């Protein structure tokens, strides 16, 4: 059964209390370049944020740009061979190829993305080059690889021994059920720097053992990530097909534009998706985090188990369990 998610219900109030956000009422956090005192802010999906956020944070603490911070933060996870759902060490598709998706968006609406990219360890940095050096937003597959090589990114084998062994185990019965790993997934990272610029990045190896050529939400601007500096930003993790279907991250930003808090916007979108598709969401997970201009944050998932990492000046780097609509 869905849990109650009425705005202001107990779960939500308690949740906000655990975040210390009850103190961040809009009046005290209302934006003007001089009135924000609680910047910077970094929020990212899953516990991999505990590695990514401090790197982003160091850049922001030195008055750096949120775009540099989000890129540097997620690169740490792309580099980590132990993280089997992002970058180097990511689980392959069902043909044994590691294929990567990523996108990045800055405070002025500039964005770049790569999808179905192979052999390049840092798809987020290729996405940034697409944004900065081409007239396009997205490059895919062979074209993305060629562009990356022309930009000097080294060609590497991204399939680690650990990922290869997991693939071999999966091959024994090759049951085609692309899965989201329960505790480690795509990293989406949002940051607001001391100048109030909001930027975001999202990077993944996608669903484990997916069909060759499958692309999820993570490189799709509006689905896996969206930033509108006047309002806020959102990013996603979980079964990407669902986030694409509801244009999730853009919808959350739109709801914030209409006055909802980040928490209300995440809750409302997942509730709508559930009402719309409840018979088809068996075994699927859908998770969002969001940040608004006032420095408020939100996180919500369809099912329990989603956690995210929040970094604030007063709270340090904290791993927090997100509330969920369903109880299993
Ligand atoms: N959203 C990603 C995808 O569908 C997977 C994930 O978050 O783990 O490719």
mmCIF file of C-alpha atoms and ligand atoms in Angstrom:
data_model
loop_
_atom_site.group_PDB
_atom_site.id
_atom_site.type_symbol
_atom_site.label_atom_id
_atom_site.label_comp_id
_atom_site.label_asym_id
_atom_site.label_seq_id
_atom_site.Cartn_x
_atom_site.Cartn_y
_atom_site.Cartn_z
ATOM 1 C CA UNK A 1 0.000 0.000 0.000
ATOM 2 C CA UNK A 2 1.207 3.517 -0.736
ATOM 3 C CA UNK A 3 2.191 5.480 2.323
ATOM 4 C CA UNK A 4 0.523 8.766 3.095
ATOM 5 C CA UNK A 5 2.455 11.510 1.364
ATOM 6 C CA UNK A 6 0.224 14.486 2.005
ATOM 7 C CA UNK A 7 2.329 17.624 2.285
ATOM 8 C CA UNK A 8 3.055 18.241 5.916
ATOM 9 C CA UNK A 9 2.326 14.678 7.031
ATOM 10 C CA UNK A 10 4.246 13.253 9.928
ATOM 11 C CA UNK A 11 6.693 11.205 7.873
ATOM 12 C CA UNK A 12 7.692 14.208 5.965
ATOM 13 C CA UNK A 13 8.014 16.490 8.955
ATOM 14 C CA UNK A 14 10.125 13.928 10.749
ATOM 15 C CA UNK A 15 12.188 13.439 7.662
ATOM 16 C CA UNK A 16 12.826 17.156 7.384
ATOM 17 C CA UNK A 17 13.713 17.255 11.037
ATOM 18 C CA UNK A 18 16.369 14.623 10.535
ATOM 19 C CA UNK A 19 17.796 16.778 7.775
ATOM 20 C CA UNK A 20 17.739 19.853 9.968
ATOM 21 C CA UNK A 21 15.705 21.481 7.220
ATOM 22 C CA UNK A 22 12.943 22.705 9.471
ATOM 23 C CA UNK A 23 15.314 25.560 10.195
ATOM 24 C CA UNK A 24 15.670 26.387 6.510
ATOM 25 C CA UNK A 25 12.366 28.135 6.009
ATOM 26 C CA UNK A 26 12.197 30.119 2.767
ATOM 27 C CA UNK A 27 12.275 33.397 4.665
ATOM 28 C CA UNK A 28 15.677 32.666 6.082
ATOM 29 C CA UNK A 29 16.989 31.061 2.929
ATOM 30 C CA UNK A 30 15.309 33.334 0.371
ATOM 31 C CA UNK A 31 17.753 34.041 -2.390
ATOM 32 C CA UNK A 32 19.509 37.225 -3.037
ATOM 33 C CA UNK A 33 23.205 37.096 -3.632
ATOM 34 C CA UNK A 34 23.820 38.591 -0.219
ATOM 35 C CA UNK A 35 21.238 36.706 1.807
ATOM 36 C CA UNK A 36 22.344 33.129 1.272
ATOM 37 C CA UNK A 37 24.566 32.223 4.156
ATOM 38 C CA UNK A 38 24.338 28.453 3.978
ATOM 39 C CA UNK A 39 26.089 27.811 0.700
ATOM 40 C CA UNK A 40 27.515 25.749 -0.811
ATOM 41 C CA UNK A 41 25.216 22.720 -0.973
ATOM 42 C CA UNK A 42 25.888 19.363 -2.589
ATOM 43 C CA UNK A 43 23.382 16.526 -2.849
ATOM 44 C CA UNK A 44 23.944 13.239 -4.630
ATOM 45 C CA UNK A 45 22.396 9.813 -5.013
ATOM 46 C CA UNK A 46 23.460 6.803 -2.949
ATOM 47 C CA UNK A 47 26.391 6.278 -0.606
ATOM 48 C CA UNK A 48 28.859 6.839 -3.428
ATOM 49 C CA UNK A 49 28.154 10.483 -2.646
ATOM 50 C CA UNK A 50 30.271 10.031 0.478
ATOM 51 C CA UNK A 51 33.262 9.846 -1.865
ATOM 52 C CA UNK A 52 32.009 12.270 -4.504
ATOM 53 C CA UNK A 53 30.595 15.085 -2.380
ATOM 54 C CA UNK A 54 33.823 15.931 -0.492
ATOM 55 C CA UNK A 55 35.656 16.367 -3.793
ATOM 56 C CA UNK A 56 32.913 18.642 -5.111
ATOM 57 C CA UNK A 57 32.845 20.398 -1.768
ATOM 58 C CA UNK A 58 36.539 21.288 -1.815
ATOM 59 C CA UNK A 59 36.063 23.085 -5.106
ATOM 60 C CA UNK A 60 33.021 24.956 -3.825
ATOM 61 C CA UNK A 61 34.680 25.898 -0.534
ATOM 62 C CA UNK A 62 37.382 27.590 -2.572
ATOM 63 C CA UNK A 63 34.737 29.676 -4.339
ATOM 64 C CA UNK A 64 34.812 27.396 -7.375
ATOM 65 C CA UNK A 65 32.122 26.961 -9.978
ATOM 66 C CA UNK A 66 29.412 24.360 -9.392
ATOM 67 C CA UNK A 67 30.048 22.936 -12.875
ATOM 68 C CA UNK A 68 33.644 22.056 -11.994
ATOM 69 C CA UNK A 69 32.439 20.658 -8.692
ATOM 70 C CA UNK A 70 29.784 18.322 -10.125
ATOM 71 C CA UNK A 71 32.153 17.019 -12.783
ATOM 72 C CA UNK A 72 35.016 16.418 -10.348
ATOM 73 C CA UNK A 73 32.680 14.798 -7.825
ATOM 74 C CA UNK A 74 31.206 12.183 -10.135
ATOM 75 C CA UNK A 75 34.595 11.447 -11.738
ATOM 76 C CA UNK A 76 35.660 9.928 -8.416
ATOM 77 C CA UNK A 77 32.903 7.346 -8.761
ATOM 78 C CA UNK A 78 33.615 6.764 -12.455
ATOM 79 C CA UNK A 79 37.175 5.923 -11.420
ATOM 80 C CA UNK A 80 36.193 3.509 -8.664
ATOM 81 C CA UNK A 81 36.475 -0.144 -9.782
ATOM 82 C CA UNK A 82 34.421 -1.212 -6.752
ATOM 83 C CA UNK A 83 31.400 0.734 -7.960
ATOM 84 C CA UNK A 84 29.819 -1.651 -10.414
ATOM 85 C CA UNK A 85 27.222 0.668 -11.853
ATOM 86 C CA UNK A 86 29.290 3.680 -12.913
ATOM 87 C CA UNK A 87 32.302 4.110 -15.222
ATOM 88 C CA UNK A 88 35.346 1.843 -14.830
ATOM 89 C CA UNK A 89 34.245 -1.448 -13.261
ATOM 90 C CA UNK A 90 30.615 -1.019 -14.306
ATOM 91 C CA UNK A 91 28.708 -4.219 -15.069
ATOM 92 C CA UNK A 92 28.503 -4.948 -18.791
ATOM 93 C CA UNK A 93 25.504 -5.397 -21.026
ATOM 94 C CA UNK A 94 24.267 -8.862 -21.916
ATOM 95 C CA UNK A 95 26.872 -9.151 -24.672
ATOM 96 C CA UNK A 96 29.701 -8.389 -22.248
ATOM 97 C CA UNK A 97 30.330 -4.744 -23.245
ATOM 98 C CA UNK A 98 30.572 -1.913 -20.733
ATOM 99 C CA UNK A 99 28.529 0.940 -22.215
ATOM 100 C CA UNK A 100 28.255 4.249 -20.423
ATOM 101 C CA UNK A 101 25.749 7.122 -20.304
ATOM 102 C CA UNK A 102 26.242 10.594 -18.792
ATOM 103 C CA UNK A 103 25.039 14.170 -18.940
ATOM 104 C CA UNK A 104 25.895 17.518 -17.417
ATOM 105 C CA UNK A 105 24.023 20.831 -17.225
ATOM 106 C CA UNK A 106 25.096 24.258 -16.040
ATOM 107 C CA UNK A 107 23.350 27.289 -14.546
ATOM 108 C CA UNK A 108 22.801 28.914 -17.941
ATOM 109 C CA UNK A 109 20.979 25.996 -19.541
ATOM 110 C CA UNK A 110 24.039 24.705 -21.380
ATOM 111 C CA UNK A 111 24.097 20.938 -21.444
ATOM 112 C CA UNK A 112 25.963 18.000 -22.940
ATOM 113 C CA UNK A 113 25.473 14.258 -22.991
ATOM 114 C CA UNK A 114 26.926 10.990 -24.227
ATOM 115 C CA UNK A 115 25.139 7.682 -24.482
ATOM 116 C CA UNK A 116 26.162 4.120 -25.338
ATOM 117 C CA UNK A 117 29.795 5.198 -25.064
ATOM 118 C CA UNK A 118 32.413 2.453 -24.755
ATOM 119 C CA UNK A 119 36.089 2.407 -23.706
ATOM 120 C CA UNK A 120 36.182 5.837 -22.072
ATOM 121 C CA UNK A 121 36.502 5.961 -18.314
ATOM 122 C CA UNK A 122 35.068 9.448 -17.789
ATOM 123 C CA UNK A 123 31.890 9.876 -19.826
ATOM 124 C CA UNK A 124 30.957 12.910 -17.732
ATOM 125 C CA UNK A 125 33.983 14.791 -19.019
ATOM 126 C CA UNK A 126 33.173 13.806 -22.601
ATOM 127 C CA UNK A 127 29.629 15.100 -21.999
ATOM 128 C CA UNK A 128 31.106 18.384 -20.826
ATOM 129 C CA UNK A 129 33.242 18.612 -23.976
ATOM 130 C CA UNK A 130 30.146 17.961 -26.101
ATOM 131 C CA UNK A 131 28.542 20.892 -24.302
ATOM 132 C CA UNK A 132 31.529 23.191 -24.623
ATOM 133 C CA UNK A 133 33.033 22.247 -27.950
ATOM 134 C CA UNK A 134 30.210 21.194 -30.243
ATOM 135 C CA UNK A 135 26.971 22.841 -31.353
ATOM 136 C CA UNK A 136 25.141 19.703 -30.124
ATOM 137 C CA UNK A 137 23.759 18.344 -26.895
ATOM 138 C CA UNK A 138 24.242 14.599 -27.308
ATOM 139 C CA UNK A 139 26.603 12.205 -29.058
ATOM 140 C CA UNK A 140 26.113 8.452 -28.957
ATOM 141 C CA UNK A 141 27.991 5.219 -29.601
ATOM 142 C CA UNK A 142 30.745 5.213 -32.178
ATOM 143 C CA UNK A 143 30.377 8.943 -32.832
ATOM 144 C CA UNK A 144 30.758 9.723 -29.139
ATOM 145 C CA UNK A 145 33.834 7.483 -28.965
ATOM 146 C CA UNK A 146 35.407 9.117 -31.996
ATOM 147 C CA UNK A 147 34.790 12.551 -30.510
ATOM 148 C CA UNK A 148 36.270 11.480 -27.160
ATOM 149 C CA UNK A 149 39.410 10.114 -28.844
ATOM 150 C CA UNK A 150 39.783 13.284 -30.895
ATOM 151 C CA UNK A 151 39.659 15.205 -27.609
ATOM 152 C CA UNK A 152 42.518 13.140 -26.221
ATOM 153 C CA UNK A 153 40.612 10.802 -23.899
ATOM 154 C CA UNK A 154 42.473 7.476 -23.693
ATOM 155 C CA UNK A 155 40.822 4.303 -24.965
ATOM 156 C CA UNK A 156 40.674 1.728 -22.174
ATOM 157 C CA UNK A 157 39.275 -1.645 -21.300
ATOM 158 C CA UNK A 158 36.654 -0.832 -18.655
ATOM 159 C CA UNK A 159 35.653 -4.408 -17.846
ATOM 160 C CA UNK A 160 37.355 -5.293 -14.576
ATOM 161 C CA UNK A 161 37.964 -8.854 -13.475
ATOM 162 C CA UNK A 162 35.255 -8.526 -10.826
ATOM 163 C CA UNK A 163 32.687 -7.312 -13.369
ATOM 164 C CA UNK A 164 33.722 -10.035 -15.812
ATOM 165 C CA UNK A 165 33.194 -12.697 -13.155
ATOM 166 C CA UNK A 166 29.753 -11.287 -12.325
ATOM 167 C CA UNK A 167 28.926 -11.414 -16.025
ATOM 168 C CA UNK A 168 30.108 -15.032 -16.263
ATOM 169 C CA UNK A 169 27.855 -15.933 -13.337
ATOM 170 C CA UNK A 170 24.931 -14.180 -14.991
ATOM 171 C CA UNK A 171 25.630 -15.982 -18.263
ATOM 172 C CA UNK A 172 25.011 -19.366 -16.630
ATOM 173 C CA UNK A 173 21.297 -18.915 -17.027
ATOM 174 C CA UNK A 174 21.253 -15.585 -18.908
ATOM 175 C CA UNK A 175 17.935 -14.713 -17.430
ATOM 176 C CA UNK A 176 17.072 -11.461 -19.161
ATOM 177 C CA UNK A 177 16.004 -9.242 -16.353
ATOM 178 C CA UNK A 178 18.117 -6.096 -16.379
ATOM 179 C CA UNK A 179 18.553 -5.122 -12.779
ATOM 180 C CA UNK A 180 19.193 -2.091 -10.671
ATOM 181 C CA UNK A 181 21.625 -3.074 -7.950
ATOM 182 C CA UNK A 182 20.033 -2.653 -4.540
ATOM 183 C CA UNK A 183 22.604 -0.416 -2.920
ATOM 184 C CA UNK A 184 24.872 1.088 -5.551
ATOM 185 C CA UNK A 185 23.598 2.851 -8.587
ATOM 186 C CA UNK A 186 23.952 5.760 -10.918
ATOM 187 C CA UNK A 187 25.406 8.859 -9.377
ATOM 188 C CA UNK A 188 23.427 12.048 -9.932
ATOM 189 C CA UNK A 189 24.991 15.040 -8.189
ATOM 190 C CA UNK A 190 23.573 18.559 -7.823
ATOM 191 C CA UNK A 191 25.448 21.538 -6.400
ATOM 192 C CA UNK A 192 24.857 25.208 -5.711
ATOM 193 C CA UNK A 193 28.032 27.252 -5.372
ATOM 194 C CA UNK A 194 28.635 30.341 -3.265
ATOM 195 C CA UNK A 195 27.502 32.560 -6.104
ATOM 196 C CA UNK A 196 24.173 30.743 -6.266
ATOM 197 C CA UNK A 197 24.932 28.911 -9.513
ATOM 198 C CA UNK A 198 23.233 25.516 -9.701
ATOM 199 C CA UNK A 199 24.731 22.764 -11.867
ATOM 200 C CA UNK A 200 24.229 19.005 -12.118
ATOM 201 C CA UNK A 201 25.852 15.829 -13.442
ATOM 202 C CA UNK A 202 24.626 12.269 -13.864
ATOM 203 C CA UNK A 203 26.684 9.225 -14.919
ATOM 204 C CA UNK A 204 26.103 5.467 -15.096
ATOM 205 C CA UNK A 205 26.854 2.160 -16.742
ATOM 206 C CA UNK A 206 23.088 1.666 -16.765
ATOM 207 C CA UNK A 207 21.143 -1.433 -15.899
ATOM 208 C CA UNK A 208 23.309 -4.506 -15.434
ATOM 209 C CA UNK A 209 23.144 -6.977 -18.344
ATOM 210 C CA UNK A 210 20.890 -4.702 -20.386
ATOM 211 C CA UNK A 211 20.339 -5.228 -24.119
ATOM 212 C CA UNK A 212 23.246 -4.025 -26.227
ATOM 213 C CA UNK A 213 22.400 -0.480 -27.286
ATOM 214 C CA UNK A 214 19.958 0.184 -24.466
ATOM 215 C CA UNK A 215 20.127 3.745 -23.138
ATOM 216 C CA UNK A 216 18.469 4.758 -19.889
ATOM 217 C CA UNK A 217 17.437 8.065 -18.403
ATOM 218 C CA UNK A 218 20.839 9.119 -17.097
ATOM 219 C CA UNK A 219 22.093 10.887 -20.260
ATOM 220 C CA UNK A 220 18.678 12.313 -21.143
ATOM 221 C CA UNK A 221 18.307 15.960 -20.207
ATOM 222 C CA UNK A 222 14.898 16.285 -18.574
ATOM 223 C CA UNK A 223 14.710 12.629 -17.520
ATOM 224 C CA UNK A 224 17.905 11.807 -15.585
ATOM 225 C CA UNK A 225 18.864 15.424 -14.886
ATOM 226 C CA UNK A 226 17.461 18.900 -15.212
ATOM 227 C CA UNK A 227 18.677 22.296 -14.031
ATOM 228 C CA UNK A 228 16.951 25.650 -14.221
ATOM 229 C CA UNK A 229 18.975 28.129 -12.248
ATOM 230 C CA UNK A 230 15.961 30.337 -11.587
ATOM 231 C CA UNK A 231 14.179 27.472 -9.850
ATOM 232 C CA UNK A 232 16.385 24.499 -8.942
ATOM 233 C CA UNK A 233 17.482 21.089 -10.169
ATOM 234 C CA UNK A 234 16.623 17.392 -9.971
ATOM 235 C CA UNK A 235 18.308 14.122 -10.840
ATOM 236 C CA UNK A 236 17.283 10.480 -10.834
ATOM 237 C CA UNK A 237 18.325 6.885 -10.295
ATOM 238 C CA UNK A 238 16.467 3.608 -10.705
ATOM 239 C CA UNK A 239 14.806 2.011 -13.717
ATOM 240 C CA UNK A 240 15.491 4.599 -16.359
ATOM 241 C CA UNK A 241 12.579 3.619 -18.554
ATOM 242 C CA UNK A 242 10.233 5.021 -15.884
ATOM 243 C CA UNK A 243 12.096 8.316 -15.565
ATOM 244 C CA UNK A 244 12.086 8.757 -19.332
ATOM 245 C CA UNK A 245 8.382 8.002 -19.477
ATOM 246 C CA UNK A 246 7.489 10.766 -17.039
ATOM 247 C CA UNK A 247 10.253 13.231 -18.050
ATOM 248 C CA UNK A 248 11.002 12.997 -14.340
ATOM 249 C CA UNK A 249 13.683 15.546 -13.560
ATOM 250 C CA UNK A 250 12.156 18.281 -15.714
ATOM 251 C CA UNK A 251 8.741 17.612 -14.169
ATOM 252 C CA UNK A 252 10.136 18.015 -10.683
ATOM 253 C CA UNK A 253 11.699 21.351 -11.597
ATOM 254 C CA UNK A 254 8.371 22.438 -13.105
ATOM 255 C CA UNK A 255 6.563 21.551 -9.910
ATOM 256 C CA UNK A 256 9.065 23.572 -7.902
ATOM 257 C CA UNK A 257 8.404 26.453 -10.299
ATOM 258 C CA UNK A 258 4.765 26.217 -9.311
ATOM 259 C CA UNK A 259 5.625 26.585 -5.657
ATOM 260 C CA UNK A 260 6.212 23.061 -4.400
ATOM 261 C CA UNK A 261 9.204 22.423 -2.184
ATOM 262 C CA UNK A 262 11.811 19.952 -3.535
ATOM 263 C CA UNK A 263 10.451 17.306 -1.158
ATOM 264 C CA UNK A 264 6.841 17.859 -2.223
ATOM 265 C CA UNK A 265 7.827 17.877 -5.889
ATOM 266 C CA UNK A 266 9.686 14.525 -5.636
ATOM 267 C CA UNK A 267 6.825 12.956 -3.674
ATOM 268 C CA UNK A 268 4.157 14.265 -5.987
ATOM 269 C CA UNK A 269 5.848 13.035 -9.145
ATOM 270 C CA UNK A 270 6.394 9.516 -7.818
ATOM 271 C CA UNK A 271 2.813 9.389 -6.556
ATOM 272 C CA UNK A 272 1.553 10.429 -10.002
ATOM 273 C CA UNK A 273 3.728 7.830 -11.700
ATOM 274 C CA UNK A 274 2.422 5.179 -9.327
ATOM 275 C CA UNK A 275 -1.211 6.160 -9.893
ATOM 276 C CA UNK A 276 -0.618 6.031 -13.626
ATOM 277 C CA UNK A 277 1.406 2.830 -13.854
ATOM 278 C CA UNK A 278 0.904 0.866 -10.649
ATOM 279 C CA UNK A 279 0.316 -2.441 -12.410
ATOM 280 C CA UNK A 280 3.559 -2.171 -14.321
ATOM 281 C CA UNK A 281 5.967 -1.134 -11.613
ATOM 282 C CA UNK A 282 6.515 -4.574 -10.097
ATOM 283 C CA UNK A 283 10.171 -4.926 -9.096
ATOM 284 C CA UNK A 284 11.017 -1.443 -10.325
ATOM 285 C CA UNK A 285 12.655 1.327 -8.376
ATOM 286 C CA UNK A 286 12.332 5.049 -9.086
ATOM 287 C CA UNK A 287 14.277 7.622 -7.034
ATOM 288 C CA UNK A 288 14.761 11.380 -7.246
ATOM 289 C CA UNK A 289 16.692 14.056 -5.408
ATOM 290 C CA UNK A 290 16.081 17.776 -5.853
ATOM 291 C CA UNK A 291 17.464 21.128 -4.761
ATOM 292 C CA UNK A 292 15.888 24.545 -5.042
ATOM 293 C CA UNK A 293 17.241 28.048 -5.195
ATOM 294 C CA UNK A 294 16.451 28.632 -1.549
ATOM 295 C CA UNK A 295 18.796 25.816 -0.579
ATOM 296 C CA UNK A 296 16.045 23.368 0.331
ATOM 297 C CA UNK A 297 16.528 19.753 -0.712
ATOM 298 C CA UNK A 298 14.253 16.773 -1.220
ATOM 299 C CA UNK A 299 14.538 13.048 -1.893
ATOM 300 C CA UNK A 300 11.955 10.355 -2.420
ATOM 301 C CA UNK A 301 11.689 6.896 -3.919
ATOM 302 C CA UNK A 302 9.021 4.477 -4.989
ATOM 303 C CA UNK A 303 10.380 1.681 -2.782
ATOM 304 C CA UNK A 304 12.467 1.692 0.380
ATOM 305 C CA UNK A 305 16.237 1.399 0.229
ATOM 306 C CA UNK A 306 17.164 4.605 -1.514
ATOM 307 C CA UNK A 307 19.748 6.724 0.245
ATOM 308 C CA UNK A 308 21.474 9.910 -0.694
ATOM 309 C CA UNK A 309 24.355 12.066 0.487
ATOM 310 C CA UNK A 310 23.791 15.644 1.566
ATOM 311 C CA UNK A 311 26.616 18.094 2.226
ATOM 312 C CA UNK A 312 25.948 21.412 3.908
ATOM 313 C CA UNK A 313 28.123 23.853 5.843
ATOM 314 C CA UNK A 314 26.412 23.048 9.121
ATOM 315 C CA UNK A 315 25.864 19.323 8.639
ATOM 316 C CA UNK A 316 29.002 18.088 6.905
ATOM 317 C CA UNK A 317 28.584 15.070 4.637
ATOM 318 C CA UNK A 318 25.650 12.899 5.692
ATOM 319 C CA UNK A 319 24.199 9.719 4.269
ATOM 320 C CA UNK A 320 20.407 9.851 4.658
ATOM 321 C CA UNK A 321 17.654 7.316 4.026
ATOM 322 C CA UNK A 322 15.034 8.712 1.703
ATOM 323 C CA UNK A 323 11.362 8.143 2.509
ATOM 324 C CA UNK A 324 9.429 6.038 0.021
ATOM 325 C CA UNK A 325 5.904 5.748 -1.293
ATOM 326 C CA UNK A 326 5.638 1.973 -0.834
ATOM 327 C CA UNK A 327 6.859 -0.074 2.087
ATOM 328 C CA UNK A 328 8.460 -2.809 -0.020
HETATM 329 N N1 LIG B 1 18.895 4.995 -14.130
HETATM 330 C C1 LIG B 1 19.916 4.107 -14.620
HETATM 331 C C2 LIG B 1 19.476 3.519 -15.938
HETATM 332 O O1 LIG B 1 18.316 3.213 -16.103
HETATM 333 C C3 LIG B 1 20.238 2.978 -13.726
HETATM 334 C C4 LIG B 1 20.475 3.288 -12.299
HETATM 335 O O2 LIG B 1 20.116 4.320 -11.767
HETATM 336 O O3 LIG B 1 21.096 2.447 -11.681
HETATM 337 O O4 LIG B 1 20.319 3.308 -16.785
#
